[in-house]
PDB file of C-alpha atoms in Angstrom:
ATOM      1  CA  MET A   1     -16.421  46.721 -35.239  1.00 52.00           C
ATOM      2  CA  TRP A   2     -15.618  44.509 -32.268  1.00 49.00           C
ATOM      3  CA  PHE A   3     -18.924  42.733 -32.712  1.00 49.00           C
ATOM      4  CA  ASP A   4     -18.050  41.909 -36.345  1.00 54.00           C
ATOM      5  CA  ILE A   5     -14.613  40.585 -35.348  1.00 54.00           C
ATOM      6  CA  LEU A   6     -16.082  38.394 -32.593  1.00 48.00           C
ATOM      7  CA  LEU A   7     -18.762  37.136 -34.971  1.00 49.00           C
ATOM      8  CA  GLN A   8     -16.125  36.164 -37.547  1.00 57.00           C
ATOM      9  CA  ILE A   9     -14.060  34.375 -34.878  1.00 56.00           C
ATOM     10  CA  GLY A  10     -17.175  32.538 -33.691  1.00 54.00           C
ATOM     11  CA  LEU A  11     -18.065  31.438 -37.222  1.00 51.00           C
ATOM     12  CA  LEU A  12     -14.485  30.313 -37.834  1.00 55.00           C
ATOM     13  CA  LEU A  13     -14.464  28.218 -34.653  1.00 55.00           C
ATOM     14  CA  LEU A  14     -17.820  26.712 -35.582  1.00 52.00           C
ATOM     15  CA  MET A  15     -16.472  25.704 -39.002  1.00 57.00           C
ATOM     16  CA  VAL A  16     -13.391  24.151 -37.404  1.00 50.00           C
ATOM     17  CA  PHE A  17     -15.497  22.111 -34.953  1.00 51.00           C
ATOM     18  CA  LEU A  18     -17.845  20.990 -37.724  1.00 51.00           C
ATOM     19  CA  PHE A  19     -14.881  19.888 -39.819  1.00 49.00           C
ATOM     20  CA  LEU A  20     -13.416  17.923 -36.911  1.00 47.00           C
ATOM     21  CA  PHE A  21     -16.671  16.164 -36.107  1.00 54.00           C
ATOM     22  CA  MET A  22     -17.355  15.349 -39.753  1.00 54.00           C
ATOM     23  CA  HIS A  23     -14.048  13.517 -39.903  1.00 51.00           C
ATOM     24  CA  ASP A  24     -14.432  11.821 -36.484  1.00 55.00           C
ATOM     25  CA  ILE A  25     -11.211  13.468 -35.342  1.00 49.00           C
ATOM     26  CA  PRO A  26     -12.246  13.834 -31.666  1.00 52.00           C
ATOM     27  CA  LYS A  27     -13.172  10.141 -31.594  1.00 54.00           C
ATOM     28  CA  LYS A  28      -9.827   9.225 -33.130  1.00 53.00           C
ATOM     29  CA  ILE A  29      -7.979  11.374 -30.583  1.00 50.00           C
ATOM     30  CA  PHE A  30      -9.828   9.758 -27.673  1.00 47.00           C
ATOM     31  CA  SER A  31      -9.192   6.310 -29.147  1.00 54.00           C
ATOM     32  CA  LYS A  32      -5.480   7.052 -29.313  1.00 54.00           C
ATOM     33  CA  LEU A  33      -5.494   8.344 -25.746  1.00 47.00           C
ATOM     34  CA  ARG A  34      -7.249   5.160 -24.581  1.00 56.00           C
ATOM     35  CA  ALA A  35      -4.738   3.065 -26.501  1.00 53.00           C
ATOM     36  CA  TYR A  36      -1.836   4.883 -24.828  1.00 51.00           C
ATOM     37  CA  ARG A  37      -3.519   4.447 -21.444  1.00 57.00           C
ATOM     38  CA  ASN A  38      -4.079   0.724 -22.016  1.00 64.00           C
ATOM     39  CA  ARG A  39      -0.485   0.331 -23.127  1.00 74.00           C
ATOM     40  CA  ASP A  40       0.724   2.078 -19.961  1.00 71.00           C
ATOM     41  CA  ASP A  41      -1.509  -0.162 -17.824  1.00 80.00           C
ATOM     42  CA  ILE A  42      -0.107  -3.297 -19.444  1.00 80.00           C
ATOM     43  CA  GLN A  43       3.476  -2.081 -19.032  1.00 87.00           C
ATOM     44  CA  ALA A  44       2.832  -1.121 -15.402  1.00 86.00           C
ATOM     45  CA  LYS A  45       1.407  -4.574 -14.640  1.00 88.00           C
ATOM     46  CA  ARG A  46       4.379  -6.199 -16.362  1.00 89.00           C
ATOM     47  CA  HIS A  47       6.845  -4.253 -14.205  1.00 88.00           C
ATOM     48  CA  PHE A  48       4.792  -5.074 -11.104  1.00 90.00           C
ATOM     49  CA  VAL A  49       4.864  -8.812 -11.862  1.00 90.00           C
ATOM     50  CA  LEU A  50       8.621  -8.728 -12.488  1.00 92.00           C
ATOM     51  CA  GLY A  51       9.112  -6.849  -9.224  1.00 92.00           C
ATOM     52  CA  ALA A  52       6.920  -9.279  -7.291  1.00 93.00           C
ATOM     53  CA  GLN A  53       8.910 -12.201  -8.702  1.00 93.00           C
ATOM     54  CA  SER A  54      12.189 -10.558  -7.671  1.00 93.00           C
ATOM     55  CA  LEU A  55      10.838  -9.931  -4.168  1.00 92.00           C
ATOM     56  CA  ALA A  56       9.709 -13.552  -3.808  1.00 94.00           C
ATOM     57  CA  LYS A  57      13.158 -14.761  -4.888  1.00 94.00           C
ATOM     58  CA  ALA A  58      14.815 -12.299  -2.503  1.00 93.00           C
ATOM     59  CA  ARG A  59      12.801 -13.614   0.428  1.00 92.00           C
ATOM     60  CA  ALA A  60      13.665 -17.193  -0.486  1.00 93.00           C
ATOM     61  CA  SER A  61      17.379 -16.506  -0.956  1.00 92.00           C
ATOM     62  CA  LYS A  62      19.751 -17.824   1.691  1.00 92.00           C
ATOM     63  CA  THR A  63      22.586 -15.568   0.548  1.00 94.00           C
ATOM     64  CA  HIS A  64      22.513 -12.021   1.913  1.00 94.00           C
ATOM     65  CA  SER A  65      24.132 -10.421  -1.140  1.00 94.00           C
ATOM     66  CA  THR A  66      21.699 -12.180  -3.488  1.00 95.00           C
ATOM     67  CA  LYS A  67      18.767 -11.192  -1.303  1.00 95.00           C
ATOM     68  CA  ILE A  68      19.764  -7.516  -1.368  1.00 95.00           C
ATOM     69  CA  SER A  69      20.431  -7.568  -5.112  1.00 96.00           C
ATOM     70  CA  LEU A  70      17.019  -9.084  -5.843  1.00 95.00           C
ATOM     71  CA  ALA A  71      15.320  -6.659  -3.451  1.00 95.00           C
ATOM     72  CA  LYS A  72      16.926  -3.762  -5.323  1.00 97.00           C
ATOM     73  CA  GLN A  73      15.605  -5.185  -8.588  1.00 96.00           C
ATOM     74  CA  ALA A  74      12.144  -5.343  -7.035  1.00 95.00           C
ATOM     75  CA  VAL A  75      12.366  -1.668  -6.048  1.00 97.00           C
ATOM     76  CA  THR A  76      13.451  -0.718  -9.577  1.00 96.00           C
ATOM     77  CA  GLU A  77      10.537  -2.584 -11.162  1.00 95.00           C
ATOM     78  CA  ALA A  78       8.097  -1.124  -8.625  1.00 95.00           C
ATOM     79  CA  GLU A  79       9.287   2.397  -9.422  1.00 96.00           C
ATOM     80  CA  LYS A  80       8.837   1.768 -13.151  1.00 95.00           C
ATOM     81  CA  ALA A  81       5.285   0.602 -12.461  1.00 93.00           C
ATOM     82  CA  ILE A  82       4.643   3.688 -10.315  1.00 95.00           C
ATOM     83  CA  ASP A  83       5.926   6.005 -13.058  1.00 94.00           C
ATOM     84  CA  LEU A  84       3.359   4.499 -15.433  1.00 92.00           C
ATOM     85  CA  ASP A  85       0.508   4.311 -12.924  1.00 91.00           C
ATOM     86  CA  PRO A  86       1.109   6.452  -9.808  1.00 93.00           C
ATOM     87  CA  LYS A  87      -2.351   5.673  -8.403  1.00 92.00           C
ATOM     88  CA  ASP A  88      -1.807   1.909  -8.187  1.00 92.00           C
ATOM     89  CA  ALA A  89      -1.348   1.167  -4.489  1.00 94.00           C
ATOM     90  CA  ALA A  90      -0.022  -2.341  -5.166  1.00 94.00           C
ATOM     91  CA  ALA A  91       3.156  -0.973  -6.763  1.00 95.00           C
ATOM     92  CA  HIS A  92       3.782   1.314  -3.777  1.00 96.00           C
ATOM     93  CA  ILE A  93       3.283  -1.644  -1.413  1.00 96.00           C
ATOM     94  CA  LEU A  94       5.711  -3.736  -3.454  1.00 95.00           C
ATOM     95  CA  LYS A  95       8.274  -0.949  -3.219  1.00 97.00           C
ATOM     96  CA  GLY A  96       7.746  -0.694   0.540  1.00 97.00           C
ATOM     97  CA  LEU A  97       8.172  -4.434   1.085  1.00 96.00           C
ATOM     98  CA  ALA A  98      11.355  -4.520  -1.003  1.00 96.00           C
ATOM     99  CA  LEU A  99      12.801  -1.526   0.867  1.00 97.00           C
ATOM    100  CA  ASP A 100      11.925  -3.134   4.193  1.00 96.00           C
ATOM    101  CA  LEU A 101      13.824  -6.260   3.165  1.00 95.00           C
ATOM    102  CA  GLN A 102      16.871  -4.021   2.733  1.00 95.00           C
ATOM    103  CA  GLU A 103      16.266  -2.518   6.214  1.00 94.00           C
ATOM    104  CA  PHE A 104      15.342   0.896   4.792  1.00 95.00           C
ATOM    105  CA  LYS A 105      12.505   1.274   7.283  1.00 94.00           C
ATOM    106  CA  THR A 106      11.837   5.000   6.844  1.00 94.00           C
ATOM    107  CA  SER A 107      11.692   4.779   3.047  1.00 96.00           C
ATOM    108  CA  ALA A 108       9.534   1.659   3.290  1.00 97.00           C
ATOM    109  CA  LEU A 109       7.144   3.519   5.586  1.00 96.00           C
ATOM    110  CA  ASP A 110       6.953   6.403   3.092  1.00 97.00           C
ATOM    111  CA  ALA A 111       5.993   3.941   0.342  1.00 97.00           C
ATOM    112  CA  LEU A 112       3.229   2.425   2.460  1.00 97.00           C
ATOM    113  CA  ASP A 113       2.012   5.887   3.431  1.00 96.00           C
ATOM    114  CA  MET A 114       1.605   6.612  -0.269  1.00 97.00           C
ATOM    115  CA  ALA A 115      -0.174   3.292  -0.862  1.00 96.00           C
ATOM    116  CA  LEU A 116      -2.690   4.141   1.869  1.00 97.00           C
ATOM    117  CA  SER A 117      -3.142   7.761   0.783  1.00 96.00           C
ATOM    118  CA  PRO A 118      -6.541   8.836  -0.630  1.00 93.00           C
ATOM    119  CA  LEU A 119      -4.941   8.992  -4.081  1.00 91.00           C
ATOM    120  CA  CYS A 120      -4.071   5.279  -4.110  1.00 94.00           C
ATOM    121  CA  ALA A 121      -6.029   3.440  -1.405  1.00 92.00           C
ATOM    122  CA  LYS A 122      -9.215   3.202  -3.471  1.00 91.00           C
ATOM    123  CA  SER A 123      -7.407   0.847  -5.874  1.00 89.00           C
ATOM    124  CA  LEU A 124      -7.205  -1.762  -3.076  1.00 91.00           C
ATOM    125  CA  THR A 125      -9.887  -4.158  -1.864  1.00 90.00           C
ATOM    126  CA  GLY A 126     -10.889  -3.900   1.782  1.00 90.00           C
ATOM    127  CA  LYS A 127      -8.824  -6.960   2.729  1.00 92.00           C
ATOM    128  CA  ASP A 128      -5.765  -5.745   0.836  1.00 92.00           C
ATOM    129  CA  ARG A 129      -6.078  -2.364   2.510  1.00 94.00           C
ATOM    130  CA  GLY A 130      -6.252  -4.137   5.869  1.00 95.00           C
ATOM    131  CA  ASP A 131      -3.088  -6.082   5.050  1.00 94.00           C
ATOM    132  CA  ALA A 132      -1.346  -2.829   4.109  1.00 96.00           C
ATOM    133  CA  PHE A 133      -2.354  -1.231   7.424  1.00 96.00           C
ATOM    134  CA  PHE A 134      -0.946  -4.289   9.216  1.00 96.00           C
ATOM    135  CA  LYS A 135       2.366  -4.088   7.362  1.00 97.00           C
ATOM    136  CA  ARG A 136       2.632  -0.376   8.105  1.00 97.00           C
ATOM    137  CA  ALA A 137       1.988  -1.103  11.789  1.00 97.00           C
ATOM    138  CA  GLU A 138       4.765  -3.722  11.743  1.00 96.00           C
ATOM    139  CA  LEU A 139       7.166  -1.133  10.359  1.00 96.00           C
ATOM    140  CA  LYS A 140       6.146   1.428  12.957  1.00 95.00           C
ATOM    141  CA  MET A 141       6.666  -1.094  15.755  1.00 93.00           C
ATOM    142  CA  ALA A 142      10.110  -2.021  14.423  1.00 91.00           C
ATOM    143  CA  MET A 143      11.044   1.657  14.330  1.00 91.00           C
ATOM    144  CA  ALA A 144       9.591   2.195  17.816  1.00 88.00           C
ATOM    145  CA  ALA A 145      11.752  -0.636  19.171  1.00 83.00           C
ATOM    146  CA  LYS A 146      14.871   1.047  17.792  1.00 82.00           C
ATOM    147  CA  ALA A 147      13.804   4.426  19.144  1.00 72.00           C
ATOM    148  CA  GLY A 148      13.502   3.117  22.709  1.00 68.00           C
ATOM    149  CA  ARG A 149      11.644   5.492  25.004  1.00 67.00           C
ATOM    150  CA  GLY A 150      11.048   7.910  22.166  1.00 63.00           C
ATOM    151  CA  GLY A 151       8.920   5.407  20.297  1.00 73.00           C
ATOM    152  CA  GLU A 152       5.618   5.932  22.144  1.00 83.00           C
ATOM    153  CA  LYS A 153       4.087   7.925  19.300  1.00 87.00           C
ATOM    154  CA  ARG A 154       5.003   5.178  16.855  1.00 89.00           C
ATOM    155  CA  VAL A 155       3.227   2.652  19.084  1.00 91.00           C
ATOM    156  CA  ASP A 156       0.118   4.852  19.278  1.00 92.00           C
ATOM    157  CA  SER A 157       0.146   5.202  15.504  1.00 94.00           C
ATOM    158  CA  ALA A 158       0.606   1.438  15.105  1.00 95.00           C
ATOM    159  CA  VAL A 159      -2.449   0.835  17.313  1.00 96.00           C
ATOM    160  CA  ASP A 160      -4.519   3.038  14.999  1.00 96.00           C
ATOM    161  CA  ASP A 161      -3.288   1.106  11.961  1.00 97.00           C
ATOM    162  CA  LEU A 162      -3.954  -2.265  13.589  1.00 97.00           C
ATOM    163  CA  ASN A 163      -7.493  -1.316  14.544  1.00 96.00           C
ATOM    164  CA  GLU A 164      -8.035  -0.363  10.908  1.00 96.00           C
ATOM    165  CA  ALA A 165      -6.435  -3.646   9.827  1.00 96.00           C
ATOM    166  CA  VAL A 166      -8.682  -5.888  11.937  1.00 95.00           C
ATOM    167  CA  SER A 167     -11.796  -3.926  10.981  1.00 95.00           C
ATOM    168  CA  LEU A 168     -11.023  -4.416   7.282  1.00 94.00           C
ATOM    169  CA  SER A 169      -9.621  -7.948   7.555  1.00 90.00           C
ATOM    170  CA  SER A 170     -11.216  -9.634  10.565  1.00 89.00           C
ATOM    171  CA  ASP A 171      -9.367 -12.942  10.043  1.00 92.00           C
ATOM    172  CA  ASN A 172      -5.869 -11.423  10.270  1.00 94.00           C
ATOM    173  CA  VAL A 173      -4.639 -13.279  13.345  1.00 95.00           C
ATOM    174  CA  ARG A 174      -1.201 -11.674  13.191  1.00 95.00           C
ATOM    175  CA  ALA A 175      -2.783  -8.226  13.356  1.00 96.00           C
ATOM    176  CA  PHE A 176      -4.718  -9.172  16.504  1.00 96.00           C
ATOM    177  CA  CYS A 177      -1.544 -10.531  18.129  1.00 96.00           C
ATOM    178  CA  LEU A 178       0.475  -7.431  17.280  1.00 96.00           C
ATOM    179  CA  LEU A 179      -2.385  -5.283  18.558  1.00 96.00           C
ATOM    180  CA  GLY A 180      -2.206  -7.214  21.827  1.00 95.00           C
ATOM    181  CA  GLU A 181       1.540  -6.560  22.044  1.00 93.00           C
ATOM    182  CA  CYS A 182       0.969  -2.847  21.465  1.00 94.00           C
ATOM    183  CA  TYR A 183      -1.626  -2.678  24.221  1.00 94.00           C
ATOM    184  CA  GLU A 184       0.723  -4.526  26.577  1.00 92.00           C
ATOM    185  CA  MET A 185       3.413  -1.942  25.878  1.00 90.00           C
ATOM    186  CA  LYS A 186       0.880   0.775  26.686  1.00 91.00           C
ATOM    187  CA  LYS A 187      -0.083  -1.048  29.929  1.00 91.00           C
ATOM    188  CA  MET A 188      -3.641  -1.453  28.616  1.00 93.00           C
ATOM    189  CA  ASN A 189      -4.043  -5.035  29.806  1.00 92.00           C
ATOM    190  CA  GLU A 190      -7.787  -5.406  29.286  1.00 93.00           C
ATOM    191  CA  GLU A 191      -7.505  -4.275  25.678  1.00 94.00           C
ATOM    192  CA  ALA A 192      -4.516  -6.598  25.224  1.00 93.00           C
ATOM    193  CA  LYS A 193      -6.512  -9.566  26.553  1.00 94.00           C
ATOM    194  CA  LYS A 194      -9.355  -8.780  24.169  1.00 95.00           C
ATOM    195  CA  ALA A 195      -6.975  -8.679  21.193  1.00 94.00           C
ATOM    196  CA  TYR A 196      -5.402 -12.035  22.120  1.00 94.00           C
ATOM    197  CA  GLU A 197      -8.825 -13.582  22.713  1.00 94.00           C
ATOM    198  CA  ASP A 198      -9.914 -12.414  19.265  1.00 94.00           C
ATOM    199  CA  ALA A 199      -6.777 -14.051  17.835  1.00 94.00           C
ATOM    200  CA  LEU A 200      -7.712 -17.342  19.550  1.00 93.00           C
ATOM    201  CA  LYS A 201     -11.194 -17.200  18.058  1.00 94.00           C
ATOM    202  CA  ILE A 202      -9.524 -17.385  14.661  1.00 94.00           C
ATOM    203  CA  GLU A 203      -6.824 -19.916  15.627  1.00 93.00           C
ATOM    204  CA  PRO A 204      -7.781 -21.675  18.901  1.00 92.00           C
ATOM    205  CA  LYS A 205      -4.400 -23.419  19.177  1.00 89.00           C
ATOM    206  CA  LEU A 206      -2.280 -20.313  18.619  1.00 91.00           C
ATOM    207  CA  THR A 207       0.569 -20.639  21.116  1.00 92.00           C
ATOM    208  CA  VAL A 208       1.615 -16.984  21.085  1.00 91.00           C
ATOM    209  CA  ALA A 209      -1.851 -15.779  22.050  1.00 91.00           C
ATOM    210  CA  ARG A 210      -2.289 -18.446  24.747  1.00 92.00           C
ATOM    211  CA  GLU A 211       1.076 -17.629  26.300  1.00 90.00           C
ATOM    212  CA  ALA A 212       0.191 -13.929  26.279  1.00 90.00           C
ATOM    213  CA  LEU A 213      -3.117 -14.580  28.043  1.00 90.00           C
ATOM    214  CA  ASN A 214      -1.329 -16.741  30.623  1.00 90.00           C
ATOM    215  CA  ARG A 215       1.112 -13.913  31.159  1.00 87.00           C
ATOM    216  CA  LEU A 216      -1.769 -11.499  31.650  1.00 85.00           C
ATOM    217  CA  GLY A 217      -3.507 -13.903  34.036  1.00 78.00           C
ATOM    218  CA  SER A 218      -6.500 -14.521  31.802  1.00 62.00           C
ATOM    219  CA  ILE A 219      -6.160 -18.324  31.476  1.00 57.00           C
TER     220      ILE A 219
END
């Protein structure tokens, strides 16, 4: 009895699948899904571009209230892009930069953490990932400065990010300089000298690096 019932169910399912394939229904479903996905991608990119434009205007603004208003707009557009494409690291970075401009350091750091997470980081090129590590290190150093003596862990974490940054983007002179500053704070003078020397290899006339090496007695 059970065998007959199962056989009938199997035959019914087979007929349903044959009907669907004869009418190209699976193909039509997948085509619709791709169309929805493409539409979401286009909308996400549109929101990202609008957010990036707002951020650029915010940075250029000389009025504090206008700067904050535009930065908020950038965050809103970034969040809309993230809702449509949560795996796009660029939108998370945009959100982090806009939050940083508003002095929301912790929230900005959270956004960059998400951008550099395994879920999102693969959407970035090596250089872009290096730039994101550098920006995250900048945030950590700013937070360490506010924390005073309690900021040592932030500095250690920033060093890790900066080493990642210079390995992925070897021409990032600002990353080498910040790495030198971190090592100075940690009293690791030889490592600091090496970082500043690497910065000078990229920009031989860089005043900040030369002054640092003079301070460390290397020139």
